Coordinates of C-alpha atoms and ligand atoms in Angstrom, one line a residue:
X1 CA 0.0 0.0 0.0
X2 CA 1.5 3.4 -0.9
X3 CA 2.3 5.5 2.2
X4 CA 3.5 8.6 0.4
X5 CA 6.6 8.5 2.6
X6 CA 10.1 8.1 1.3
X7 CA 11.1 5.0 3.3
X8 CA 14.8 5.5 2.5
X9 CA 14.7 8.9 4.1
X10 CA 12.5 7.9 7.0
X11 CA 13.0 4.2 7.6
X12 CA 10.1 3.2 9.8
X13 CA 11.3 0.0 11.3
X14 CA 11.9 -1.1 14.8
X15 CA 15.6 -1.7 13.9
X16 CA 15.9 1.9 12.8
X17 CA 14.2 3.2 16.0
X18 CA 16.4 1.1 18.2
X19 CA 19.6 2.3 16.6
X20 CA 21.4 4.5 19.1
X21 CA 22.2 7.1 16.4
X22 CA 18.5 7.6 15.9
X23 CA 17.7 8.4 19.6
X24 CA 17.5 11.8 21.0
X25 CA 20.0 12.6 23.7
X26 CA 17.5 12.1 26.5
X27 CA 16.3 15.3 28.2
X28 CA 19.5 17.5 28.0
X29 CA 17.6 20.5 29.4
X30 CA 15.7 19.1 32.4
X31 CA 16.5 18.4 36.0
X32 CA 17.5 15.0 37.4
X33 CA 14.0 14.7 39.0
X34 CA 12.3 15.5 35.8
X35 CA 14.4 13.1 33.9
X36 CA 13.6 10.4 36.5
X37 CA 9.9 11.2 36.2
X38 CA 9.9 11.1 32.4
X39 CA 11.9 7.8 32.3
X40 CA 9.4 6.2 34.7
X41 CA 6.5 7.3 32.5
X42 CA 8.3 6.0 29.4
X43 CA 8.8 2.6 31.0
X44 CA 5.0 2.4 31.6
X45 CA 4.2 3.5 28.1
X46 CA 6.6 0.9 26.7
X47 CA 4.9 -1.8 28.8
X48 CA 1.5 -0.8 27.4
X49 CA 2.2 0.3 23.9
X50 CA 5.8 -0.6 23.1
X51 CA 7.4 2.0 20.9
X52 CA 4.2 2.4 18.8
X53 CA 3.0 5.9 18.1
X54 CA -0.5 6.4 16.6
X55 CA -1.1 9.1 14.1
X56 CA -4.4 11.0 13.7
X57 CA -5.0 13.1 10.6
X58 CA -6.4 16.4 11.8
X59 CA -8.9 18.1 9.5
X60 CA -9.7 21.6 10.9
X61 CA -12.9 22.0 8.9
X62 CA -14.3 25.3 10.2
X63 CA -12.9 28.3 12.0
X64 CA -16.3 29.8 12.7
X65 CA -17.2 29.6 16.4
X66 CA -20.2 30.8 18.4
X67 CA -18.2 30.8 21.6
X68 CA -16.0 33.5 23.1
X69 CA -13.4 31.6 25.3
X70 CA -11.0 34.3 26.6
X71 CA -7.9 32.4 25.5
X72 CA -8.8 31.2 22.0
X73 CA -7.7 32.7 18.7
X74 CA -10.9 31.8 16.8
X75 CA -13.3 33.2 19.4
X76 CA -16.5 34.8 18.1
X77 CA -15.6 38.4 18.9
X78 CA -12.5 38.5 16.7
X79 CA -14.2 40.3 13.8
X80 CA -10.9 40.8 12.0
X81 CA -10.2 37.1 11.5
X82 CA -10.9 35.7 8.1
X83 CA -13.1 32.6 8.7
X84 CA -13.4 29.6 6.5
X85 CA -15.4 26.4 6.2
X86 CA -14.4 23.3 4.2
X87 CA -17.0 21.7 2.0
X88 CA -17.8 18.0 2.2
X89 CA -15.7 17.5 -1.0
X90 CA -12.8 19.3 0.5
X91 CA -13.0 17.1 3.6
X92 CA -13.2 14.0 1.5
X93 CA -10.1 15.1 -0.5
X94 CA -8.3 15.5 2.8
X95 CA -9.4 12.0 3.9
X96 CA -8.2 10.5 0.6
X97 CA -4.9 12.1 0.9
X98 CA -4.6 11.1 4.5
X99 CA -5.4 7.5 3.7
X100 CA -2.6 7.3 1.1
X101 CA -0.3 8.8 3.7
X102 CA -1.1 5.9 6.1
X103 CA -3.6 7.6 8.4
X104 CA -6.3 5.3 9.8
X105 CA -8.0 7.9 12.0
X106 CA -9.4 11.2 10.9
X107 CA -10.2 13.9 13.4
X108 CA -12.8 16.4 12.3
X109 CA -12.2 19.5 14.5
X110 CA -13.7 22.9 14.4
X111 CA -15.1 25.8 16.3
X112 CA -18.7 25.4 17.5
X113 CA -20.3 26.2 14.2
X114 CA -24.1 25.8 13.9
X115 CA -23.8 26.1 10.1
X116 CA -22.9 22.4 10.2
X117 CA -26.2 20.9 11.2
X118 CA -26.6 17.4 12.5
X119 CA -27.6 16.2 9.1
X120 CA -24.5 17.6 7.5
X121 CA -22.2 16.2 10.2
X122 CA -23.8 12.8 9.8
X123 CA -23.5 12.9 6.1
X124 CA -19.8 13.7 6.3
X125 CA -19.1 11.1 9.0
X126 CA -21.0 8.3 7.1
X127 CA -19.2 9.2 3.8
X128 CA -15.8 8.8 5.5
X129 CA -16.9 5.6 7.2
X130 CA -18.2 4.1 3.9
X131 CA -15.2 5.2 1.9
X132 CA -12.7 4.1 4.5
X133 CA -14.2 1.2 6.5
X134 CA -10.8 0.4 8.1
X135 CA -10.6 3.9 9.6
X136 CA -11.9 5.6 12.7
X137 CA -13.7 9.0 12.7
X138 CA -13.1 11.2 15.6
X139 CA -15.2 14.3 16.2
X140 CA -14.1 17.4 18.0
X141 CA -16.8 20.0 17.5
X142 CA -17.6 21.1 21.0
X143 CA -20.8 21.0 23.1
X144 CA -23.9 19.7 21.4
X145 CA -27.1 17.9 22.6
X146 CA -27.2 14.2 23.6
X147 CA -29.5 13.5 20.7
X148 CA -26.9 15.0 18.3
X149 CA -24.1 13.0 19.8
X150 CA -26.2 9.9 19.4
X151 CA -26.9 10.6 15.7
X152 CA -23.2 11.1 15.0
X153 CA -22.5 7.8 16.7
X154 CA -25.2 6.1 14.7
X155 CA -23.6 7.6 11.5
X156 CA -20.3 5.9 12.5
X157 CA -18.3 8.3 14.7
X158 CA -16.7 6.3 17.5
X159 CA -14.4 8.9 19.2
X160 CA -14.9 12.4 20.5
X161 CA -12.4 14.9 21.8
X162 CA -13.8 17.5 24.2
X163 CA -11.2 18.9 26.6
X164 CA -12.8 19.8 29.9
X165 CA -10.4 22.7 30.0
X166 CA -10.3 22.9 33.8
X167 CA -12.1 20.8 36.3
X168 CA -12.4 23.7 38.8
X169 CA -15.7 25.7 38.4
X170 CA -13.9 28.7 39.8
X171 CA -11.1 28.5 37.3
X172 CA -13.5 27.7 34.4
X173 CA -15.2 31.0 35.0
X174 CA -11.9 32.8 34.8
X175 CA -11.2 31.3 31.4
X176 CA -14.7 31.6 29.9
X177 CA -17.6 34.1 29.8
X178 CA -20.6 33.4 31.9
X179 CA -22.6 32.0 29.1
X180 CA -20.4 28.8 29.1
X181 CA -20.8 26.4 32.0
X182 CA -18.4 23.8 33.4
X183 CA -21.4 21.6 34.4
X184 CA -22.6 21.5 30.8
X185 CA -19.1 20.7 29.4
X186 CA -18.7 17.8 31.9
X187 CA -22.3 16.7 31.2
X188 CA -21.3 16.4 27.5
X189 CA -18.4 14.2 28.4
X190 CA -20.5 11.8 30.4
X191 CA -23.2 11.8 27.7
X192 CA -20.6 10.9 25.1
X193 CA -19.2 8.1 27.3
X194 CA -22.7 6.8 28.0
X195 CA -23.4 6.6 24.2
X196 CA -20.3 4.4 23.8
X197 CA -17.7 6.8 22.3
X198 CA -14.1 6.6 23.2
X199 CA -13.8 10.0 24.8
X200 CA -10.9 12.4 25.1
X201 CA -10.8 15.1 27.9
X202 CA -7.9 17.4 28.7
X203 CA -6.7 20.9 29.6
X204 CA -4.2 23.6 28.9
X205 CA -1.2 23.9 31.1
X206 CA -0.3 27.4 32.3
X207 CA -3.6 29.1 31.6
X208 CA -4.4 32.2 33.5
X209 CA -4.6 31.7 37.3
X210 CA -4.0 28.0 37.1
X211 CA -2.6 26.7 40.4
X212 CA -1.2 23.3 41.5
X213 CA -4.5 22.8 43.3
X214 CA -6.5 23.3 40.1
X215 CA -4.2 20.8 38.4
X216 CA -4.9 18.3 41.2
X217 CA -8.6 18.9 40.6
X218 CA -8.0 18.0 36.9
X219 CA -6.3 14.8 37.9
X220 CA -9.1 13.9 40.3
X221 CA -11.7 14.6 37.7
X222 CA -9.9 12.5 35.1
X223 CA -9.7 9.6 37.7
X224 CA -13.5 9.8 38.0
X225 CA -14.2 10.2 34.3
X226 CA -11.6 7.6 33.1
X227 CA -11.3 9.0 29.6
X228 CA -9.7 6.9 26.8
X229 CA -7.7 9.9 25.5
X230 CA -6.2 12.8 27.5
X231 CA -5.0 15.8 25.5
X232 CA -2.9 18.5 27.2
X233 CA -0.7 21.2 25.8
X234 CA 0.7 24.5 27.0
X235 CA -1.5 27.6 26.9
X236 CA -0.1 29.9 24.2
X237 CA -1.1 33.5 23.7
X238 CA -3.0 35.0 20.8
X239 CA -2.8 38.8 20.2
X240 CA -6.5 39.2 19.5
X241 CA -7.9 37.7 22.8
X242 CA -8.5 39.2 26.2
X243 CA -5.6 37.1 27.4
X244 CA -3.2 38.6 25.0
X245 CA -0.9 39.8 27.7
X246 CA -0.8 36.5 29.6
X247 CA 2.5 34.4 29.6
X248 CA 2.7 31.2 27.7
X249 CA 2.5 28.0 29.7
X250 CA 5.7 26.1 30.3
X251 CA 7.0 23.2 28.4
X252 CA 8.6 21.6 31.4
X253 CA 5.3 21.7 33.4
X254 CA 3.4 20.3 30.4
X255 CA 5.9 17.4 30.2
X256 CA 5.6 16.8 33.9
X257 CA 1.9 16.6 33.5
X258 CA 2.1 14.2 30.6
X259 CA 4.4 11.9 32.6
X260 CA 2.1 12.0 35.6
X261 CA -0.9 11.2 33.4
X262 CA 1.0 8.3 31.9
X263 CA 1.8 6.9 35.3
X264 CA -1.8 7.4 36.5
X265 CA -3.5 6.2 33.3
X266 CA -1.1 3.6 31.8
X267 CA -3.7 2.6 29.2
X268 CA -4.4 6.1 27.9
X269 CA -3.9 7.6 24.5
X270 CA -1.9 10.8 25.1
X271 CA -0.9 13.1 22.3
X272 CA 2.3 15.1 22.0
X273 CA 0.3 18.1 20.8
X274 CA 0.9 20.8 18.2
X275 CA 1.0 23.4 21.0
X276 CA 3.9 21.5 22.6
X277 CA 5.7 21.5 19.2
X278 CA 5.0 25.2 18.9
X279 CA 6.5 26.2 22.3
X280 CA 9.7 24.3 21.6
X281 CA 11.2 22.8 18.4
X282 CA 11.6 19.5 20.1
X283 CA 8.5 19.7 22.2
X284 CA 6.7 16.8 20.5
X285 CA 9.8 14.6 20.7
X286 CA 10.1 15.4 24.4
X287 CA 6.4 14.7 24.8
X288 CA 6.8 11.2 23.3
X289 CA 9.8 10.5 25.6
X290 CA 7.8 11.7 28.6
X291 CA 4.9 9.3 28.0
X292 CA 2.9 10.5 25.0
X293 CA 2.0 7.9 22.4
X294 CA -0.1 9.9 19.8
X295 CA 0.6 12.7 17.3
X296 CA -1.9 14.6 15.3
X297 CA -0.4 16.0 12.2
X298 CA -2.4 18.5 10.1
X299 CA -4.3 17.2 7.1
X300 CA -6.2 20.4 6.4
X301 CA -5.6 22.0 3.0
X302 CA -2.5 24.2 3.3
X303 CA -4.4 27.3 2.0
X304 CA -6.5 27.5 5.2
X305 CA -4.1 26.3 7.9
X306 CA -3.0 29.8 8.9
X307 CA -6.6 30.8 9.5
X308 CA -7.1 28.2 12.2
X309 CA -4.7 30.0 14.5
X310 CA -5.8 29.2 18.1
X311 CA -2.5 30.8 19.3
X312 CA 0.5 32.6 17.9
X313 CA 3.2 30.9 15.8
X314 CA 1.4 27.7 15.3
X315 CA 3.6 25.2 13.5
X316 CA 2.8 23.2 10.4
X317 CA 0.8 26.0 8.8
X318 CA 2.9 26.2 5.6
X319 CA 3.6 22.5 5.1
X320 CA 1.9 20.1 2.8
X321 CA 0.2 17.1 4.5
X322 CA 2.8 14.8 3.0
X323 CA 5.6 16.9 4.5
X324 CA 4.0 16.8 8.0
X325 CA 3.6 13.0 7.7
X326 CA 7.3 12.6 6.8
X327 CA 8.4 15.1 9.4
X328 CA 6.4 13.4 12.2
X329 CA 7.8 9.9 11.3
X330 CA 11.4 11.3 11.4
X331 CA 10.7 13.0 14.8
X332 CA 9.2 9.8 16.3
X333 CA 12.1 7.8 15.1
X334 CA 14.7 10.2 16.3
X335 CA 13.2 9.8 19.8
X336 CA 13.2 5.9 19.6
X337 CA 9.6 5.3 18.6
X338 CA 7.9 4.3 15.4
X339 CA 4.7 5.5 13.7
X340 CA 2.3 2.6 13.0
X341 CA -0.4 2.4 10.3
X342 CA -3.2 1.5 12.6
X343 CA -6.5 2.8 13.9
X344 CA -4.9 2.9 17.3
X345 CA -7.8 2.0 19.6
X346 CA -7.3 2.4 23.3
X347 CA -6.2 -0.6 25.3
X348 CA -9.1 -2.2 27.2
X349 CA -9.3 -0.6 30.7
Ligands
SAM1 N1 -14.6 23.6 19.5 C1 -14.1 22.4 19.9 C2 -14.1 22.3 21.4 O1 -14.5 23.3 22.0 O2 -13.7 21.3 22.0 C3 -12.7 22.1 19.4 C4 -11.8 23.2 19.0 S1 -11.0 24.0 20.3 C5 -10.3 25.4 19.5 C6 -9.7 22.9 20.7 C7 -8.8 23.2 21.9 O3 -7.9 24.2 21.6 C8 -9.5 23.6 23.1 O4 -10.1 22.6 23.8 C9 -8.4 24.4 23.9 O5 -7.9 23.6 25.0 C10 -7.3 24.5 22.8 N2 -6.9 26.0 22.7 C11 -7.7 27.0 22.4 N3 -7.0 28.1 22.5 C12 -5.7 27.8 22.9 C13 -4.6 28.6 23.3 N4 -4.5 29.9 23.2 N5 -3.5 27.9 23.6 C14 -3.5 26.5 23.7 N6 -4.6 25.8 23.5 C15 -5.7 26.4 23.1
FES2 FE1 4.1 19.4 10.2 FE2 6.6 18.8 11.2 S1 4.7 17.9 11.6 S2 6.1 20.2 9.6

């Protein structure tokens, strides 16, 4: 099957990954304690998933959003932002390209955009499922009604990413306007789980006013929810948001949280996120070495990528999908792991 990857340049074999020349010098810029934590997390990840890294093709299909989260670069009140929506044909072209590149999971992500009715979402989901029966469709389109989530599931979607953002009500109201409620967001996660989705929760590290106590609340909430996937990344500023003067989150703290999550949730699917790759050139490699086992390269058409700018300096906005795929394989291998062509379901837990 064509992978679109130059296998000579990016040999994707266990032998290549195991070769010492292909391993990153482990954690040159961290403390001994951090290195010990990351190494412990990596041991657990290897017991559970070996050196496998799952790839998800991320299709950012709409930058319209009805919400006004104070931190987010596609918030409703940014009237200057050029918005876009992909058509079903655009999305199907992304999926076709992604399939040829070896992706077996497609993540449809966007702002909360009521333009995409339930009928439209179901139509897109079922077209991908029919065209690519060996692939999983993940949705990440925010808070919707139970009935809508059920319809997407019936159409074939099996996974849903909805970061809880912060488990603390108090902190939630610092990050969001009053019209958004932490209870409703959590309710959505439980609805999705009840329907049978593999669910992904998560939060930003270093968002305004975040304290260690709030992070502990996040961990306790995750223990209760038991999500299949946990996505975290550093908070990064965007010039056109109310939080434009806030500092970025820290890479080291994000990596510590990834490692703690791996130790607490050995079975979990944990991405080395684009935000981590944005805050540091080797952020995603370090993420993998600290316990992450998923990467989500961009599959959106290159022409729109810059418009889905949740934060400043987002990486991968000028590259072709094939370039991201090759780049990510090389990054995984340089860290001692290997990308697998697999749907990458969560381990039973
Ligand atoms: N609308 C969907 C939702 O609400 O889940 C998906 C899109 S939303 C933009 C995806 C995630 O981006 C959010 O859950 C949030 O954690 C993250 N995000 C938004 N702004 C960010 C920022 N400035 N820095 C880092 N992450 C950010
Ligand atoms: Fe997109 Fe590296 S993953 S350029």
